[in-house]
Structure formats: structure tokens, C-alpha cells
mmCIF file of C-alpha atoms in Angstrom:
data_model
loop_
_atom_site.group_PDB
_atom_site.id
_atom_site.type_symbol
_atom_site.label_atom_id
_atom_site.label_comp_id
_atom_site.label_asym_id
_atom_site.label_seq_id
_atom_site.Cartn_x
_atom_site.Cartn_y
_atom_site.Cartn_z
ATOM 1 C CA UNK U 1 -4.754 -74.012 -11.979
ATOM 2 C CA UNK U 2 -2.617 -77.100 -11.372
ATOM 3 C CA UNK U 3 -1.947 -77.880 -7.736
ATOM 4 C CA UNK U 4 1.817 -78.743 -6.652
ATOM 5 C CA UNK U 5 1.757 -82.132 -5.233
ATOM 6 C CA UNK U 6 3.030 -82.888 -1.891
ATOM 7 C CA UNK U 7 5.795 -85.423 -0.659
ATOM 8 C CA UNK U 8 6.147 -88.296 -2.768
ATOM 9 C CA UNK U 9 4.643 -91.560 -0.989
ATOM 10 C CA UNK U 10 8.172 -92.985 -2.132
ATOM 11 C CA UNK U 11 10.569 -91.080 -0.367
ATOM 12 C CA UNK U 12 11.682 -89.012 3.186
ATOM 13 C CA UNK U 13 11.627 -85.959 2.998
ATOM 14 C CA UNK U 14 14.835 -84.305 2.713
ATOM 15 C CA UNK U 15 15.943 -81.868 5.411
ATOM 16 C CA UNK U 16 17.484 -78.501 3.871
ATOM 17 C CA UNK U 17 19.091 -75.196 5.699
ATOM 18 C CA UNK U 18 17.591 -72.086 5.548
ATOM 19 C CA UNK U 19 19.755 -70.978 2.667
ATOM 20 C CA UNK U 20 21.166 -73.389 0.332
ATOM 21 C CA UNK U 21 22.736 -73.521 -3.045
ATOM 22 C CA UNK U 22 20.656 -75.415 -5.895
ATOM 23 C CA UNK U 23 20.950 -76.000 -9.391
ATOM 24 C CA UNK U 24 18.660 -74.856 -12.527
ATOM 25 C CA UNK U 25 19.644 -78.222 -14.745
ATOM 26 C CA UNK U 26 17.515 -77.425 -17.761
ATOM 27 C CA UNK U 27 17.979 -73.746 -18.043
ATOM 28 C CA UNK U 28 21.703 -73.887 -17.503
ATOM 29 C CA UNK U 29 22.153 -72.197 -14.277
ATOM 30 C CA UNK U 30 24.658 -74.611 -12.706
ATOM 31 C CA UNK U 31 24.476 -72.678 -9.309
ATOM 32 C CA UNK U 32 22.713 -70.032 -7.581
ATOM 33 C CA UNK U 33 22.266 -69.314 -3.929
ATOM 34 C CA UNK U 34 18.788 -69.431 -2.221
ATOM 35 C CA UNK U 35 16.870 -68.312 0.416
ATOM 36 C CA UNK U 36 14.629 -71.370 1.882
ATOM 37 C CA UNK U 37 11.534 -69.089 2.786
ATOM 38 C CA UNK U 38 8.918 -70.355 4.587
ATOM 39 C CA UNK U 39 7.347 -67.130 4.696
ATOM 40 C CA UNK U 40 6.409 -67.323 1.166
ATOM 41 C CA UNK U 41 4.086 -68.847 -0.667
ATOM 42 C CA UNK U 42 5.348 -69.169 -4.138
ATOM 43 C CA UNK U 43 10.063 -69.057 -4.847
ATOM 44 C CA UNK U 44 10.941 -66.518 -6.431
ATOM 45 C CA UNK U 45 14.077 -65.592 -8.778
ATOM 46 C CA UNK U 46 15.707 -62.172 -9.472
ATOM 47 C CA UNK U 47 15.061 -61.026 -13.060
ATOM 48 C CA UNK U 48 15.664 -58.654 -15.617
ATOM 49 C CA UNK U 49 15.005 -57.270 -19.169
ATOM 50 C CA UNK U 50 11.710 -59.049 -18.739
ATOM 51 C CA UNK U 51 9.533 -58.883 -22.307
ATOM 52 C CA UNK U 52 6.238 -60.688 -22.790
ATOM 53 C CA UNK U 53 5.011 -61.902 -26.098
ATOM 54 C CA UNK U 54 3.274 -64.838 -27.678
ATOM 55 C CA UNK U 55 4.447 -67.173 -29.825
ATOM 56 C CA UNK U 56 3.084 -68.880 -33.432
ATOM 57 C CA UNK U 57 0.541 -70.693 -31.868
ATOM 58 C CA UNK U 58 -0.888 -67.660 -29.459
ATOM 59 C CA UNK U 59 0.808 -69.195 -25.980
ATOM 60 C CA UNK U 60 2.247 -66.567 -23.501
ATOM 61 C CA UNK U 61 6.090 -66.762 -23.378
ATOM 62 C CA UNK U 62 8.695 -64.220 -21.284
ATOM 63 C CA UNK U 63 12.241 -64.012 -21.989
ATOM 64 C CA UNK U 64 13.758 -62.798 -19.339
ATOM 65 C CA UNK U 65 17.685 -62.468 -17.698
ATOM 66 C CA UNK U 66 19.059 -63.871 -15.291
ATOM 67 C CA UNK U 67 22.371 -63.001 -12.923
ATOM 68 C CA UNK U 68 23.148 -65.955 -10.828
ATOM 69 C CA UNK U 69 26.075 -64.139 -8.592
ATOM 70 C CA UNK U 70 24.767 -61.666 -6.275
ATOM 71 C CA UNK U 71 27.602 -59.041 -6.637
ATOM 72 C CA UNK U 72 28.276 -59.510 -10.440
ATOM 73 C CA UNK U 73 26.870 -59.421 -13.584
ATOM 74 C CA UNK U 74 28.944 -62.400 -15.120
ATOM 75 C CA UNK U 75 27.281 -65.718 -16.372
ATOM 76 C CA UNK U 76 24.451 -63.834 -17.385
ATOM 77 C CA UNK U 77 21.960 -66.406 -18.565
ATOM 78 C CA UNK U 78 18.854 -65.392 -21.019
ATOM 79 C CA UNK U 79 15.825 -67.886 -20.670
ATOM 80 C CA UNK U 80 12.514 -68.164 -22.406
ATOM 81 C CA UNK U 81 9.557 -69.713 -21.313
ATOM 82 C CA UNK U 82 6.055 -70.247 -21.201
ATOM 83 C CA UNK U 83 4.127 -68.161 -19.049
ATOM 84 C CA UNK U 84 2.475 -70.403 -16.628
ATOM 85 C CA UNK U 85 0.424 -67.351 -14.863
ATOM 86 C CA UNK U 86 0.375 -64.070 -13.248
ATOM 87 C CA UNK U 87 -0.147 -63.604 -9.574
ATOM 88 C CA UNK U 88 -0.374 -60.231 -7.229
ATOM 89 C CA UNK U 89 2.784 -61.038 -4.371
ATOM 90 C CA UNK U 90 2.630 -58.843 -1.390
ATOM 91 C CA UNK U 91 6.422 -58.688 -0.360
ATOM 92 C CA UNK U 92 7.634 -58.267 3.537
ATOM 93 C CA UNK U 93 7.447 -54.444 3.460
ATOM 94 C CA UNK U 94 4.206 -54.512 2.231
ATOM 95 C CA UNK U 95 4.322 -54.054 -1.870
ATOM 96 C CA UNK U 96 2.342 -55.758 -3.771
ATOM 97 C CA UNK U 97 3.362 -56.471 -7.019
ATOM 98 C CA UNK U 98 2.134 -58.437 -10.134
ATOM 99 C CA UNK U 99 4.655 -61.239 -11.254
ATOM 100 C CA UNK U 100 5.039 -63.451 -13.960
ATOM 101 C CA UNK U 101 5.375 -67.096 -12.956
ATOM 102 C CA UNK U 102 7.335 -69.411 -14.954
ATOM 103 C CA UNK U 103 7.990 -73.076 -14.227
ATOM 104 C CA UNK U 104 11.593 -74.214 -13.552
ATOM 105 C CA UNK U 105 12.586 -77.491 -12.676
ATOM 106 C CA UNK U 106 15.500 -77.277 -9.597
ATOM 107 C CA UNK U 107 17.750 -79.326 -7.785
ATOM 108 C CA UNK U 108 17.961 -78.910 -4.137
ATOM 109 C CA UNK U 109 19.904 -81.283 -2.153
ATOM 110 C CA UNK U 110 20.412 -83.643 -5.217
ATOM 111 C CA UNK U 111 16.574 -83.657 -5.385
ATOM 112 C CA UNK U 112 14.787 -82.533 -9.055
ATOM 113 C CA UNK U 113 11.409 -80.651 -8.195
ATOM 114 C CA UNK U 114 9.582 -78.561 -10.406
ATOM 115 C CA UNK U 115 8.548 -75.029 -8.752
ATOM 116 C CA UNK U 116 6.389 -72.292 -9.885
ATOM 117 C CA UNK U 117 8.234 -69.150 -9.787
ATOM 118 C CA UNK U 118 7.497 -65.602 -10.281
ATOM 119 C CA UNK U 119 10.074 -63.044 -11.723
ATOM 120 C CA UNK U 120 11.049 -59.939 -9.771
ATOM 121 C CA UNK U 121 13.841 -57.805 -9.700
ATOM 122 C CA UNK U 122 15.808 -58.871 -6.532
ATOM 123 C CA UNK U 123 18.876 -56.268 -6.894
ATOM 124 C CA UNK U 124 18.542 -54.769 -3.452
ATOM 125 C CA UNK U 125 18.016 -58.619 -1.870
ATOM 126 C CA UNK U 126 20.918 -60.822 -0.166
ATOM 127 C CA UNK U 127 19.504 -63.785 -2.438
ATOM 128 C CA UNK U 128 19.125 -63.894 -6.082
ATOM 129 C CA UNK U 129 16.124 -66.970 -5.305
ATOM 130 C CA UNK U 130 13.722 -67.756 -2.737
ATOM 131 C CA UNK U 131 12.479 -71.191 -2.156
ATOM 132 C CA UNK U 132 9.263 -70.851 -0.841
ATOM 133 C CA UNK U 133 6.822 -73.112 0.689
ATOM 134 C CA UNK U 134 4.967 -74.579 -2.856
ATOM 135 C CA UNK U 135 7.902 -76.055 -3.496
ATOM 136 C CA UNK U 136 9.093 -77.080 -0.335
ATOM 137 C CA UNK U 137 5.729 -79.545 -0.001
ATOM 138 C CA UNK U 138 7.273 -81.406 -2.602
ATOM 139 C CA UNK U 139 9.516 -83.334 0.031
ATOM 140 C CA UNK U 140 11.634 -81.148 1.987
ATOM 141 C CA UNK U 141 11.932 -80.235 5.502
ATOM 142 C CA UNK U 142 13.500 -77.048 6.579
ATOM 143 C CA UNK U 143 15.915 -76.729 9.670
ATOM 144 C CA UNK U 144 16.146 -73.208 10.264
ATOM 145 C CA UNK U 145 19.824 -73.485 12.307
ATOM 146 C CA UNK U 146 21.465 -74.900 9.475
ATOM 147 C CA UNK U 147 22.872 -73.649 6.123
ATOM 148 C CA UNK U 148 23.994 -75.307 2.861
ATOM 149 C CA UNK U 149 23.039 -78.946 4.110
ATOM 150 C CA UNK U 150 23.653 -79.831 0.115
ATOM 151 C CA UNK U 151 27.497 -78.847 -0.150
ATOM 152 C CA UNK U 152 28.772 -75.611 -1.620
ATOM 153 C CA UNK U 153 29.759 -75.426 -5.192
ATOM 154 C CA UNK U 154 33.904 -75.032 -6.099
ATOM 155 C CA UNK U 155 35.378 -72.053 -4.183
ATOM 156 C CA UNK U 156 35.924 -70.429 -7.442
ATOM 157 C CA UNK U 157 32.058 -70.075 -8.138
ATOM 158 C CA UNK U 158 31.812 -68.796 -4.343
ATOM 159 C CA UNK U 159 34.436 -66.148 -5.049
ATOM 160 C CA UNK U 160 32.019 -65.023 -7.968
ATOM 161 C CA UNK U 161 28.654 -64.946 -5.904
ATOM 162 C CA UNK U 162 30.650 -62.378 -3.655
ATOM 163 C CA UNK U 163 31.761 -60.413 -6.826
ATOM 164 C CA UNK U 164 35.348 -61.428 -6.960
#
């Protein structure tokens, strides 16, 4: 498997809150609000509808759902990709679980990283993504006090995330 490199040699790194809002450019998931978990190895996003298959040539692909407002099911955004790998997560009760893991490119703090991230159903969680600490070597430095270092989106996509 392909290791995640660390900071780039041409750049700070970039100091982010421990939840922040960030952007999934390529898959057209303008905003979402994350979790910056240290705790965890690999980020993780709340999915649904999940269904495996391979395509012409024999690769692995998942198309999957995603909701990117926590108390709503508007915007609902259906992705497919290549299956990158599967991996057993333990979560912080104590489940393990085996996940998908996808590769999604993401935008934290106006910096484009590309993260591995396995595909869970995160209904009961207070974050539809987790940031965790593979992707985080790619440059960024968390400061646990703070929060949404990167700007909020427009109030009106706020008012959706809370279901309104």
C-alpha cells in the first residue's frame, strides 16, 4: 500500500481547529462540516446505500451516498469510485468494523490534500466527516481551542447543516 506523504518541504504547515468546514472540489460537495480527529488514524465520511461492484476492466468500484447536512437529507450527492482498500476500524466504543476506503481529494483551510477515507454510516454522529491524522501529516497542525480557523460557508448553507 501507498504511504501518505508528510508536510510538503515547500510550505508551513497550516494550523486548523478542531472542527472545521472543508470542501470535496471534485466530487461536488461544496461544504461539509468536520471533525479534526487526532484520535484516528484514517478520516472518515458518513455514507449510505453503499454497493460494491467491478467495473469492465475487473477494478473494485463503490457507489455510495452522501448527505452533507447533518440534520437533513437535502443535497444528497451520489459518488462512485475506485475502491482503494478495505481496512478493520475499531471505533471509540469499541466496534470494529470493516470499511471501504475511497480516495477523495479535500480542501481544508484553502489547502487541496488527498485523504484516504473509509465509508461508515455516521447517522448517530455530531459530524458527517472526520479528519483524521493520515491526512493531517500532509501539512496541518491542529489547535484543539479553536474552531473553523478556515471561515464558515454563507449562513444559508449553515441554516441547512442544522436542518432548517
Amino acid at each position: 500500500m501507498e504511504q501518505t506523504p508528510s508536510t510538503p518541504p515547500d510550505r508551513a504547515p497550516v494550523l486548523v481547529g478542531w472542527r472545521e468546514w472543508v470542501t470535496l472540489p471534485d466530487v461536488g460537495v461544496p461544504w461539509i462540516k468536520a471533525k479534526i480527529d487526532t484520535g484516528a488514524r484514517t478520516s472518515a465520511l458518513h455514507a449510505f446505500d453503499m454497493l460494491e461492484w467491478r467495473d469492465d476492466r475487473g477494478v473494485a468500484r463503490v457507489t455510495f451516498w452522501v448527505n452533507p447536512w447533518q440534520k437533513s437529507a437535502a443535497d444528497a450527492v451520489r459518488l462512485t469510485r475506485p475502491v482503494h482498500d478495505r481496512r478493520s476500524v475499531r471505533s471509540s466504543s469499541g466496534h470494529t468494523e470493516q470499511r471501504v476506503v475511497v480516495l477523495l481529494d479535500l480542501v481544508l483551510r484553502e489547502e487541496r490534500t488527498t485523504a484516504e477515507v473509509t465509508l461508515t454510516s455516521r447517522d448517530e454522529m455530531g459530524f458527517r466527516m472526520l479528519i483524521g491524522r493520515e491526512a493531517l501529516r500532509q501539512g496541518f497542525v491542529v489547535d484543539s481551542a479553536a474552531s473553523y480557523l478556515g471561515g464558515r460557508p454563507p449562513v444559508a448553507h449553515r441554516r441547512r447543516n442544522r436542518g432548517r
